[in-house]
Short mmCIF file of C-alpha atoms and ligand atoms in Angstrom, two decimals:
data_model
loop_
_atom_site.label_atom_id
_atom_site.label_comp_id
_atom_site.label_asym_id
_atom_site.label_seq_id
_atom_site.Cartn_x
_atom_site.Cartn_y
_atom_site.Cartn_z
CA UNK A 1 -12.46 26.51 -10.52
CA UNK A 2 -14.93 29.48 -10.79
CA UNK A 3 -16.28 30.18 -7.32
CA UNK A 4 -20.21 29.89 -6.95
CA UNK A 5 -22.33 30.13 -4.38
CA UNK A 6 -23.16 27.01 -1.97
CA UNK A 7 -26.43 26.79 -0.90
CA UNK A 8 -26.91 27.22 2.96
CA UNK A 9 -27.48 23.76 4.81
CA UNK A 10 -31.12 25.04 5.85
CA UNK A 11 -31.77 25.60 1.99
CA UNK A 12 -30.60 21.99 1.12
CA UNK A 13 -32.93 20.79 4.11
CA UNK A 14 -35.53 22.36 2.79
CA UNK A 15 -35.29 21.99 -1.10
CA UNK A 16 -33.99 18.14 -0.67
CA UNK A 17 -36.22 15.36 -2.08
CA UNK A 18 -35.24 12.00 -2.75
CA UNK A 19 -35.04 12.50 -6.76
CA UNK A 20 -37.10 10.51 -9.32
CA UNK A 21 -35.08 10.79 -12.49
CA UNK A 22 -31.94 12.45 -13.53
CA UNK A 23 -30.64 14.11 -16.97
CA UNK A 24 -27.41 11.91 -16.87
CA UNK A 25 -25.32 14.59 -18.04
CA UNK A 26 -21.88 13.89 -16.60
CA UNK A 27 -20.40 15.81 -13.14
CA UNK A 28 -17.05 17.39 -12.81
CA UNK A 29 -14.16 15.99 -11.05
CA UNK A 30 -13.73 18.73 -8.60
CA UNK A 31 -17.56 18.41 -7.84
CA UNK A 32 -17.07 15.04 -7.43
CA UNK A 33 -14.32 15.06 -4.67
CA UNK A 34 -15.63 18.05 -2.98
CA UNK A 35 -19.29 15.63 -2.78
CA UNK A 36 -16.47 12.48 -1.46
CA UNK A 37 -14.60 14.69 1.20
CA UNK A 38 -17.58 15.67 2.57
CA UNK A 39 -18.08 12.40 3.76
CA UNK A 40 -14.69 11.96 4.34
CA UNK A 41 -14.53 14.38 6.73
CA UNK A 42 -17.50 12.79 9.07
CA UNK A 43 -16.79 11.50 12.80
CA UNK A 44 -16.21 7.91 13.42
CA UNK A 45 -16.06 6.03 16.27
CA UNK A 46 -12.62 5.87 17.46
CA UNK A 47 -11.71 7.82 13.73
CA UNK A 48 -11.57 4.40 12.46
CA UNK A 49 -13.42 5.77 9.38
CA UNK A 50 -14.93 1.61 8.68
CA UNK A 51 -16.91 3.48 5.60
CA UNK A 52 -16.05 2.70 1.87
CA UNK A 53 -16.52 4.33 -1.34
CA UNK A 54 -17.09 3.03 -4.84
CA UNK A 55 -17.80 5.43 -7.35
CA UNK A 56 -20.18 4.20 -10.40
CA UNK A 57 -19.60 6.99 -13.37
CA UNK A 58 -19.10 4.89 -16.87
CA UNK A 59 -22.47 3.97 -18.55
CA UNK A 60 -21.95 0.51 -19.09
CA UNK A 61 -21.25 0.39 -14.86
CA UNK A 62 -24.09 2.37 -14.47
CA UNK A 63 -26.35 -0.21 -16.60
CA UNK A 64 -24.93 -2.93 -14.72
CA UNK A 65 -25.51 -1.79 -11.42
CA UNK A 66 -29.09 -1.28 -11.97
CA UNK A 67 -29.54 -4.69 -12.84
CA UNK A 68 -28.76 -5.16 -9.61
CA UNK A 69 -30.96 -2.60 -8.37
CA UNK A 70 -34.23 -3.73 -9.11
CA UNK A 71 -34.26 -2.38 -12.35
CA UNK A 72 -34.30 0.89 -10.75
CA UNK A 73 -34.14 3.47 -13.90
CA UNK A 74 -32.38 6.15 -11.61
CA UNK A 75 -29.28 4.19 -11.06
CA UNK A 76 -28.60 4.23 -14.91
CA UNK A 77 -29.75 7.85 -15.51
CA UNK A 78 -27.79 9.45 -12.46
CA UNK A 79 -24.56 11.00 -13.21
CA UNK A 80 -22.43 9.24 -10.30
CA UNK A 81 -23.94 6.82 -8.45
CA UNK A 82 -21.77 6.03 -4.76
CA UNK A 83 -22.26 2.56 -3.07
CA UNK A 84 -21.52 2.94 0.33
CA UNK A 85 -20.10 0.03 2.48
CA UNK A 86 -18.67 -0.58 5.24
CA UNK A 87 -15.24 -3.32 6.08
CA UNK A 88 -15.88 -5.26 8.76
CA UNK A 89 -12.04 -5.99 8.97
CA UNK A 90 -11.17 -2.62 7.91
CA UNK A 91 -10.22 -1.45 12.03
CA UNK A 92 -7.76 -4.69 12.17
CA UNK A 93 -5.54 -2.50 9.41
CA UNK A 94 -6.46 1.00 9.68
CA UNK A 95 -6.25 0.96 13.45
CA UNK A 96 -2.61 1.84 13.75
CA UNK A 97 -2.28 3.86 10.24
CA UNK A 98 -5.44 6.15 12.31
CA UNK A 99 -2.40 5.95 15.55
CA UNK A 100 0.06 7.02 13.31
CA UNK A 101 -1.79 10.04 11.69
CA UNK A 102 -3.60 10.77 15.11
CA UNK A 103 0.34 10.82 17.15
CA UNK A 104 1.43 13.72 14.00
CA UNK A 105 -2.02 15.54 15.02
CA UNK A 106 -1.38 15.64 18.64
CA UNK A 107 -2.97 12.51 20.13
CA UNK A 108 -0.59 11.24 22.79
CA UNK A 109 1.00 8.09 23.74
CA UNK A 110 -1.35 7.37 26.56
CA UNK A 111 -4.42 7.58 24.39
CA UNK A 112 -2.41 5.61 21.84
CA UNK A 113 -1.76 2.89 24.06
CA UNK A 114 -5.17 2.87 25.51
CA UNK A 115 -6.89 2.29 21.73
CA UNK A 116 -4.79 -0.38 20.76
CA UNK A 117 -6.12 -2.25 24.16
CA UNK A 118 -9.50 -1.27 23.88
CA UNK A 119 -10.41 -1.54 20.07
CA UNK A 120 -9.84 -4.90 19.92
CA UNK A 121 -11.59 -5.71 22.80
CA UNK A 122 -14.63 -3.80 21.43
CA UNK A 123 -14.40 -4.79 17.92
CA UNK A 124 -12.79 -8.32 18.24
CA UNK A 125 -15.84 -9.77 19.71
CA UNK A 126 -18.62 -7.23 18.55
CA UNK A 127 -21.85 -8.60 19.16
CA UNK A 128 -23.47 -6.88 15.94
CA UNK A 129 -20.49 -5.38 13.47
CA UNK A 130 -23.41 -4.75 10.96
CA UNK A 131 -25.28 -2.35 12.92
CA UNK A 132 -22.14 -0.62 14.31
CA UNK A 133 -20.97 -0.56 10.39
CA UNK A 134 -24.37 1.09 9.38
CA UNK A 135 -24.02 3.87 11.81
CA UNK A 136 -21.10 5.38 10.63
CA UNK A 137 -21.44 4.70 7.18
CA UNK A 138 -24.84 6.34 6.91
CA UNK A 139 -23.06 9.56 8.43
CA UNK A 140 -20.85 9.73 5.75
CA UNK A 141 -23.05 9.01 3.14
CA UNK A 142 -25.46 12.00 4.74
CA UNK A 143 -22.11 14.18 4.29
CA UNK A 144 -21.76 13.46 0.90
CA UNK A 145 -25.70 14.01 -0.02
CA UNK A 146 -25.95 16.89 1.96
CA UNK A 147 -22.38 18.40 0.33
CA UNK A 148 -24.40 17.40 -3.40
CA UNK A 149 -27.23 19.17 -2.61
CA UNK A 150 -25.48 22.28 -1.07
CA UNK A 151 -23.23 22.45 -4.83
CA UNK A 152 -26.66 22.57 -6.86
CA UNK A 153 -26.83 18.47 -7.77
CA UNK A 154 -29.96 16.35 -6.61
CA UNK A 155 -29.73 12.99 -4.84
CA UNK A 156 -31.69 10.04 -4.71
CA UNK A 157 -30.89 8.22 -1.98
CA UNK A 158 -31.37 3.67 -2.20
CA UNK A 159 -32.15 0.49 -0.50
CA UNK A 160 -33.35 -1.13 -3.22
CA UNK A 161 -30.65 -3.33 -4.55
CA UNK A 162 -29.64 -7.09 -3.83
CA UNK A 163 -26.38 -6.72 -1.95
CA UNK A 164 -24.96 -10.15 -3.49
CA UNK A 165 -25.44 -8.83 -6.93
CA UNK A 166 -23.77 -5.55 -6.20
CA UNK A 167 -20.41 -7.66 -4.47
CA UNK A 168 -20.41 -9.19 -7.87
CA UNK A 169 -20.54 -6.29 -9.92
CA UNK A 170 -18.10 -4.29 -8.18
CA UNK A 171 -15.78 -7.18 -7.17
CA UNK A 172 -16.09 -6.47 -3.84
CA UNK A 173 -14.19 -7.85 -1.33
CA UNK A 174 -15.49 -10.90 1.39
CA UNK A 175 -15.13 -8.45 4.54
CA UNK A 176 -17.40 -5.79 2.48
CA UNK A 177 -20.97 -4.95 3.51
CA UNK A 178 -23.14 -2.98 0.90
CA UNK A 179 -25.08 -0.10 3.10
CA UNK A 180 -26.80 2.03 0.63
CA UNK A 181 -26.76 3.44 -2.91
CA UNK A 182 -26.06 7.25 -3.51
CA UNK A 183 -27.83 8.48 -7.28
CA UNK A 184 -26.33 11.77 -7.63
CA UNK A 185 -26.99 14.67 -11.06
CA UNK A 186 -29.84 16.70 -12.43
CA UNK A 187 -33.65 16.40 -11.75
CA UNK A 188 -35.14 15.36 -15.23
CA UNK A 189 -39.00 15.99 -15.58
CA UNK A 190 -40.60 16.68 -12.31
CA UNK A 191 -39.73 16.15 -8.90
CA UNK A 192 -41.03 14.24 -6.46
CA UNK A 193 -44.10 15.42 -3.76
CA UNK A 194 -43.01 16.40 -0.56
CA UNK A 195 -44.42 14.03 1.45
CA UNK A 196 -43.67 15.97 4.75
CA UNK A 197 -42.71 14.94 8.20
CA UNK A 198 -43.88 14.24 11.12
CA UNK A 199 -44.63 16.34 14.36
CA UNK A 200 -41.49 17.13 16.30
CA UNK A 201 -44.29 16.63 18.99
CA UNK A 202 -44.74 12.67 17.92
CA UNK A 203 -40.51 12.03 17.68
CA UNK A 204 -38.89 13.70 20.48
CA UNK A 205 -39.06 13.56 24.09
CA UNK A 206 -38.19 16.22 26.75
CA UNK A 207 -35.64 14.64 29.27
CA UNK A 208 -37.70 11.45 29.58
CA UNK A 209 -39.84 9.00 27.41
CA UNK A 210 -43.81 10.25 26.92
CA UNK A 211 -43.12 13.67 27.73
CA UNK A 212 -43.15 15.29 24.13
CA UNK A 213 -41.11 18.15 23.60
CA UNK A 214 -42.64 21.74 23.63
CA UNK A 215 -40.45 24.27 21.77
C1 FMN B 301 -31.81 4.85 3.11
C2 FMN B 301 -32.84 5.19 2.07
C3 FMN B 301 -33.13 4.28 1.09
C4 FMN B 301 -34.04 4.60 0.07
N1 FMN B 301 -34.23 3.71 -0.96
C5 FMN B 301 -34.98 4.09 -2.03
C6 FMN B 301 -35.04 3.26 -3.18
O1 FMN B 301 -34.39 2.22 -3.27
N2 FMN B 301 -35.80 3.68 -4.22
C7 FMN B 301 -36.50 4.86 -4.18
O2 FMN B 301 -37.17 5.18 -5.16
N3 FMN B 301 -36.44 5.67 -3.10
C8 FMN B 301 -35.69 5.32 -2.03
N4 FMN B 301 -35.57 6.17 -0.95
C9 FMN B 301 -36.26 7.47 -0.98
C10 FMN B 301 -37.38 7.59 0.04
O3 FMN B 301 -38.52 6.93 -0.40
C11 FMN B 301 -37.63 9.08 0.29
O4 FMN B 301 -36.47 9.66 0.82
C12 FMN B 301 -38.81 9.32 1.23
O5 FMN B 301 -40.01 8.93 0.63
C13 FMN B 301 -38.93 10.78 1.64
O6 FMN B 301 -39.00 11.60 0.52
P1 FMN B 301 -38.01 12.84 0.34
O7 FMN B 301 -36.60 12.27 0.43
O8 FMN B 301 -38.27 13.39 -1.01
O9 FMN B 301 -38.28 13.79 1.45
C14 FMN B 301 -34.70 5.85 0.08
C15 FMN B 301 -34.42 6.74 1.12
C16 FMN B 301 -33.50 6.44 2.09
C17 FMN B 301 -33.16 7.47 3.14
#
């Protein structure tokens, strides 16, 4: 592939905005996994890497996932669009397949042993499996945008879909919770304001609550 330049992470932060319509013209494979291993490559707790991946690129899946999005145009128009989930089984499996690649990496028995006590005391009888899904899938999913954005393509970023409709479309199974929609291609017509952020002053406390942050 002919090398290019990635844009710097402070450029992407920058430059980002959540995109209003794309060109639909279609995105190379290589783009496409370097954009997936991005995520992939994201922290989890325990490594037990709960996220999932489907990748929406033909046009009729595209139409068809928009219907369940609320209609929403860019789903259709994007060039790839990635639903994230999450498994909320997925640590029963993947715990000792993450063991068995963690023991050729250097984990050790002892830490072995001690994760297959204390994941299924954590996870067995989780009080909210939803939220603990959501973290970790949203990290990835900021991987993957982020990793878009730094190769040149803009994202739009979703909520708005109705998660039963999307199991259906995409066959999903029982254990699988839809988290958000990734809409990723090429700005068409002209991009959204920048609707700006808040004070670091209003968000972030210094050591304690109320005392905001002076930096
Ligand atoms: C998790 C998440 C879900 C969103 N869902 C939608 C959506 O369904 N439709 C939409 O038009 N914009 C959606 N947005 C875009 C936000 O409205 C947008 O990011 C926000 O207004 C800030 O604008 P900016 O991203 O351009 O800075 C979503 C953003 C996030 C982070």
């Amino acid at each position: 592939m002919a090398s290019r330049t990635e844009k710097s992470l402070s450029e992407v932060l920058d430059q980002r905005r959540a995109t209003p319509s794309f060109d639909g013209a279609p995105i190379p494979d290589s783009d496409l996994k370097q954009i997936l291993e991005a995520g992939l490559k994201m922290p989890s707790g325990y490594n037990l890497q709960p996220w999932r991946f489907v990748v929406v690129r033909t046009p009729e899946g595209r139409r068809r996932l928009r219907a369940a999005s609320y209609n929403q145009a860019k789903v259709e128009e994007a060039s790839a669009v990635i639903v994230a989930c999450g498994d909320k089984d997925g640590w029963r499996s993947d715990m000792e397949e993450m063991i068995r690649i963690g023991r050729e990496h250097g984990m050790t028995e002892n830490y072995a042993e001690g994760a297959r006590e204390n994941i299924p005391a954590f996870l067995g009888n989780h009080p909210n499996l939803t939220a603990w899904l959501n973290r970790h899938v949203m990290l990835a999913f900021s991987g993957m945008l982020l990793m878009a954005e730094a190769l040149g393509y803009d994202t739009a970023p979703m909520e708005g879909y109705e998660a039963d409709k999307v199991c259906v479309v995409l066959n999903l199974p029982m254990s699988y919770e839809v988290v958000a929609l990734l809409a990723i291609g090429h700005l068409k017509g002209p991009d959204k304001y920048d609707g700006d952020r808040f004070s670091m002053q209003r968000l972030v406390f210094d050591g304690e609550y109320g005392k905001p942050i002076k930096l």
